[in-house]
mmCIF file of C-alpha atoms in Angstrom:
data_model
loop_
_atom_site.group_PDB
_atom_site.id
_atom_site.type_symbol
_atom_site.label_atom_id
_atom_site.label_comp_id
_atom_site.label_asym_id
_atom_site.label_seq_id
_atom_site.Cartn_x
_atom_site.Cartn_y
_atom_site.Cartn_z
ATOM 1 C CA MET H 20 85.606 -119.747 175.839
ATOM 2 C CA SER H 21 86.576 -119.102 172.323
ATOM 3 C CA LEU H 22 83.455 -117.047 171.693
ATOM 4 C CA LEU H 23 84.314 -114.934 174.715
ATOM 5 C CA PHE H 24 87.863 -114.533 173.402
ATOM 6 C CA LEU H 25 86.411 -113.253 169.901
ATOM 7 C CA SER H 26 84.106 -110.930 171.474
ATOM 8 C CA LEU H 27 86.845 -109.447 173.474
ATOM 9 C CA LEU H 28 88.988 -109.219 170.476
ATOM 10 C CA PHE H 29 86.245 -107.512 168.511
ATOM 11 C CA THR H 30 85.686 -105.224 171.414
ATOM 12 C CA LEU H 31 89.261 -104.114 171.890
ATOM 13 C CA SER H 32 89.774 -103.783 167.951
ATOM 14 C CA CYS H 33 86.771 -101.485 168.118
ATOM 15 C CA HIS H 34 88.026 -99.326 171.037
ATOM 16 C CA SER H 35 91.384 -99.173 169.335
ATOM 17 C CA GLN H 36 89.943 -97.711 166.146
ATOM 18 C CA ALA H 37 87.670 -95.358 167.974
ATOM 19 C CA ASP H 38 90.868 -94.117 169.871
ATOM 20 C CA LEU H 39 92.596 -93.707 166.207
ATOM 21 C CA ILE H 40 89.752 -91.645 165.434
ATOM 22 C CA GLY H 41 89.654 -89.515 168.371
ATOM 23 C CA ASP H 42 93.344 -89.282 168.536
ATOM 24 C CA THR H 43 93.424 -87.933 164.876
ATOM 25 C CA CYS H 44 90.374 -85.592 165.328
ATOM 26 C CA LYS H 45 91.542 -83.892 168.614
ATOM 27 C CA LYS H 46 94.568 -82.660 166.710
ATOM 28 C CA THR H 47 92.395 -80.605 164.272
ATOM 29 C CA LEU H 48 90.699 -77.177 164.286
ATOM 30 C CA TYR H 49 87.328 -78.955 164.200
ATOM 31 C CA PRO H 50 87.368 -82.082 166.454
ATOM 32 C CA ASP H 51 83.534 -82.636 166.744
ATOM 33 C CA LEU H 52 82.843 -82.360 162.993
ATOM 34 C CA CYS H 53 86.009 -84.650 162.521
ATOM 35 C CA ILE H 54 84.753 -87.274 164.739
ATOM 36 C CA SER H 55 81.237 -86.996 163.593
ATOM 37 C CA THR H 56 82.221 -87.319 159.973
ATOM 38 C CA LEU H 57 84.452 -90.228 160.384
ATOM 39 C CA ARG H 58 82.031 -92.250 162.840
ATOM 40 C CA SER H 59 79.431 -91.848 160.208
ATOM 41 C CA ASN H 60 81.120 -93.804 157.662
ATOM 42 C CA PRO H 61 81.713 -97.684 158.519
ATOM 43 C CA ARG H 62 84.889 -97.889 156.578
ATOM 44 C CA SER H 63 86.551 -95.549 159.467
ATOM 45 C CA LEU H 64 86.552 -98.695 161.746
ATOM 46 C CA ALA H 65 89.169 -100.461 159.818
ATOM 47 C CA ALA H 66 91.049 -97.527 158.373
ATOM 48 C CA ASP H 67 94.529 -96.231 159.360
ATOM 49 C CA VAL H 68 95.341 -92.444 159.337
ATOM 50 C CA LYS H 69 95.618 -92.345 155.458
ATOM 51 C CA GLY H 70 92.256 -94.089 155.137
ATOM 52 C CA LEU H 71 90.873 -91.571 157.539
ATOM 53 C CA ALA H 72 92.070 -88.824 155.297
ATOM 54 C CA LEU H 73 90.505 -90.274 152.214
ATOM 55 C CA ILE H 74 87.266 -90.961 153.946
ATOM 56 C CA MET H 75 87.007 -87.158 154.881
ATOM 57 C CA PHE H 76 88.186 -86.582 151.405
ATOM 58 C CA TYR H 77 85.051 -88.609 150.198
ATOM 59 C CA ALA H 78 82.817 -86.712 152.577
ATOM 60 C CA THR H 79 84.078 -83.582 151.152
ATOM 61 C CA ALA H 80 83.216 -84.506 147.846
ATOM 62 C CA VAL H 81 79.875 -85.521 148.827
ATOM 63 C CA LYS H 82 79.111 -82.086 150.569
ATOM 64 C CA ALA H 83 80.558 -80.297 147.444
ATOM 65 C CA THR H 84 78.103 -82.176 145.261
ATOM 66 C CA ALA H 85 75.201 -81.373 147.533
ATOM 67 C CA THR H 86 76.050 -77.845 147.405
ATOM 68 C CA LEU H 87 76.359 -77.723 143.708
ATOM 69 C CA ASN H 88 73.096 -79.136 143.608
ATOM 70 C CA GLN H 89 71.583 -76.630 146.066
ATOM 71 C CA VAL H 90 73.228 -73.932 143.625
ATOM 72 C CA ASN H 91 71.314 -75.359 140.650
ATOM 73 C CA VAL H 92 68.012 -75.317 142.733
ATOM 74 C CA LEU H 93 68.472 -71.704 143.703
ATOM 75 C CA LEU H 94 69.290 -70.771 140.283
ATOM 76 C CA LYS H 95 65.878 -72.293 139.113
ATOM 77 C CA LYS H 96 63.987 -70.446 141.608
ATOM 78 C CA THR H 97 65.158 -66.882 140.992
ATOM 79 C CA ASN H 98 64.793 -64.201 138.412
ATOM 80 C CA ASP H 99 67.211 -61.675 139.956
ATOM 81 C CA VAL H 100 69.726 -61.075 137.652
ATOM 82 C CA VAL H 101 72.398 -60.174 140.249
ATOM 83 C CA LEU H 102 71.558 -63.365 142.392
ATOM 84 C CA ILE H 103 71.820 -65.485 139.099
ATOM 85 C CA GLU H 104 75.347 -63.966 138.284
ATOM 86 C CA CYS H 105 76.428 -64.739 141.876
ATOM 87 C CA LEU H 106 75.187 -68.300 141.896
ATOM 88 C CA GLU H 107 76.650 -69.156 138.420
ATOM 89 C CA ASN H 108 79.997 -68.166 139.706
ATOM 90 C CA CYS H 109 79.520 -70.256 142.499
ATOM 91 C CA ALA H 110 78.429 -73.210 140.319
ATOM 92 C CA SER H 111 81.454 -72.604 138.302
ATOM 93 C CA GLU H 112 83.639 -72.745 141.390
ATOM 94 C CA TYR H 113 81.967 -75.902 142.632
ATOM 95 C CA ALA H 114 81.978 -77.634 139.170
ATOM 96 C CA SER H 115 85.778 -77.031 139.025
ATOM 97 C CA ALA H 116 86.360 -78.223 142.515
ATOM 98 C CA LEU H 117 84.306 -81.405 141.884
ATOM 99 C CA ASN H 118 86.325 -81.910 138.739
ATOM 100 C CA GLU H 119 89.612 -81.432 140.732
ATOM 101 C CA ILE H 120 88.173 -83.736 143.342
ATOM 102 C CA PHE H 121 87.483 -86.633 140.804
ATOM 103 C CA THR H 122 90.699 -86.167 139.168
ATOM 104 C CA ALA H 123 92.646 -86.296 142.718
ATOM 105 C CA ASN H 124 90.513 -89.586 143.581
ATOM 106 C CA LYS H 125 91.942 -91.275 140.504
ATOM 107 C CA ASN H 126 95.555 -90.731 141.733
ATOM 108 C CA VAL H 127 94.949 -91.165 145.616
ATOM 109 C CA GLY H 128 96.667 -94.408 145.867
ATOM 110 C CA SER H 129 99.724 -93.113 144.568
ATOM 111 C CA ASP H 130 99.694 -89.573 145.986
ATOM 112 C CA ILE H 131 97.936 -88.831 149.029
ATOM 113 C CA PHE H 132 99.472 -85.418 149.040
ATOM 114 C CA ALA H 133 97.605 -84.462 145.742
ATOM 115 C CA VAL H 134 94.462 -84.750 148.063
ATOM 116 C CA LYS H 135 95.940 -82.005 150.168
ATOM 117 C CA GLY H 136 96.387 -79.714 147.293
ATOM 118 C CA VAL H 137 92.714 -80.298 146.115
ATOM 119 C CA ALA H 138 91.439 -79.719 149.603
ATOM 120 C CA ALA H 139 93.301 -76.398 149.631
ATOM 121 C CA ASP H 140 92.061 -75.158 146.478
ATOM 122 C CA LEU H 141 88.506 -76.172 147.775
ATOM 123 C CA VAL H 142 88.873 -73.971 150.579
ATOM 124 C CA ALA H 143 89.765 -71.162 148.424
ATOM 125 C CA GLU H 144 86.810 -72.075 146.100
ATOM 126 C CA THR H 145 84.345 -71.743 149.047
ATOM 127 C CA GLN H 146 85.691 -68.383 149.963
ATOM 128 C CA ASP H 147 85.471 -67.059 146.450
ATOM 129 C CA CYS H 148 82.091 -68.155 146.293
ATOM 130 C CA GLU H 149 81.149 -66.070 149.600
ATOM 131 C CA ASP H 150 83.240 -63.293 148.166
ATOM 132 C CA THR H 151 81.166 -63.201 144.832
ATOM 133 C CA PHE H 152 78.263 -61.862 147.056
ATOM 134 C CA ALA H 153 80.288 -59.671 149.449
ATOM 135 C CA ASP H 154 82.101 -57.863 146.754
ATOM 136 C CA GLY H 155 80.860 -55.302 143.919
ATOM 137 C CA PRO H 156 78.164 -52.770 143.817
ATOM 138 C CA TYR H 157 75.440 -55.117 144.526
ATOM 139 C CA LYS H 158 76.495 -56.898 148.152
ATOM 140 C CA ARG H 159 74.237 -59.092 149.589
ATOM 141 C CA LYS H 160 73.955 -62.014 152.105
ATOM 142 C CA SER H 161 74.990 -65.247 150.453
ATOM 143 C CA PRO H 162 72.548 -67.997 150.557
ATOM 144 C CA LEU H 163 75.337 -70.472 150.677
ATOM 145 C CA THR H 164 77.001 -69.195 153.837
ATOM 146 C CA ALA H 165 76.459 -72.392 156.014
ATOM 147 C CA GLU H 166 77.102 -74.911 153.170
ATOM 148 C CA ASN H 167 80.317 -72.916 152.377
ATOM 149 C CA ASP H 168 81.510 -72.902 155.700
ATOM 150 C CA VAL H 169 80.889 -76.734 156.404
ATOM 151 C CA LEU H 170 82.564 -77.521 153.041
ATOM 152 C CA GLY H 171 85.664 -75.134 153.929
ATOM 153 C CA ASP H 172 85.854 -76.859 157.393
ATOM 154 C CA LEU H 173 85.661 -80.446 155.797
ATOM 155 C CA ALA H 174 88.296 -79.544 153.321
ATOM 156 C CA GLY H 175 90.588 -78.108 156.125
ATOM 157 C CA LEU H 176 90.118 -81.368 157.962
ATOM 158 C CA VAL H 177 91.541 -83.318 155.052
ATOM 159 C CA ILE H 178 94.589 -80.895 155.137
ATOM 160 C CA GLU H 179 95.159 -81.434 158.604
ATOM 161 C CA ILE H 180 94.877 -85.216 158.525
ATOM 162 C CA VAL H 181 97.053 -85.384 155.495
ATOM 163 C CA ASP H 182 99.604 -83.224 157.317
ATOM 164 C CA SER H 183 99.502 -85.672 160.221
ATOM 165 C CA LEU H 184 101.065 -88.259 157.965
ATOM 166 C CA GLY H 185 104.371 -86.378 157.983
#
């Protein structure tokens, strides 16, 4: 009997947490990305809304790191001077963003709203990277558009979840 009770309690707890993720994410611009990102992290099962914001912030940091690594790979593969200049600008934007992310991560316990500011800066930095390719006399298609779009969307989700805290 007690095993049945524990099983039922666990099921209700998981369902309640799934509802928190769903309820939080359905209020965002990208609910599917929000849900899939949060559900991919097992820590989200025990998190409150602040915890969900931090998990999304962590996912954003992981994506920013992966994108910077991709920029560095592209830099090694090209001899195109204009492409190198554009990619170096993006590398600088991402290095700056990662520095801000790691600094904010240290203060996250005391100031969740600092995370929002860093996420807003990251949205701007992804756009600055894209603008590097679109502006100037040597306009070209950015090889990072997909990554910049996802990263900007993740950072936007951080902002929305933090905003939901009030």
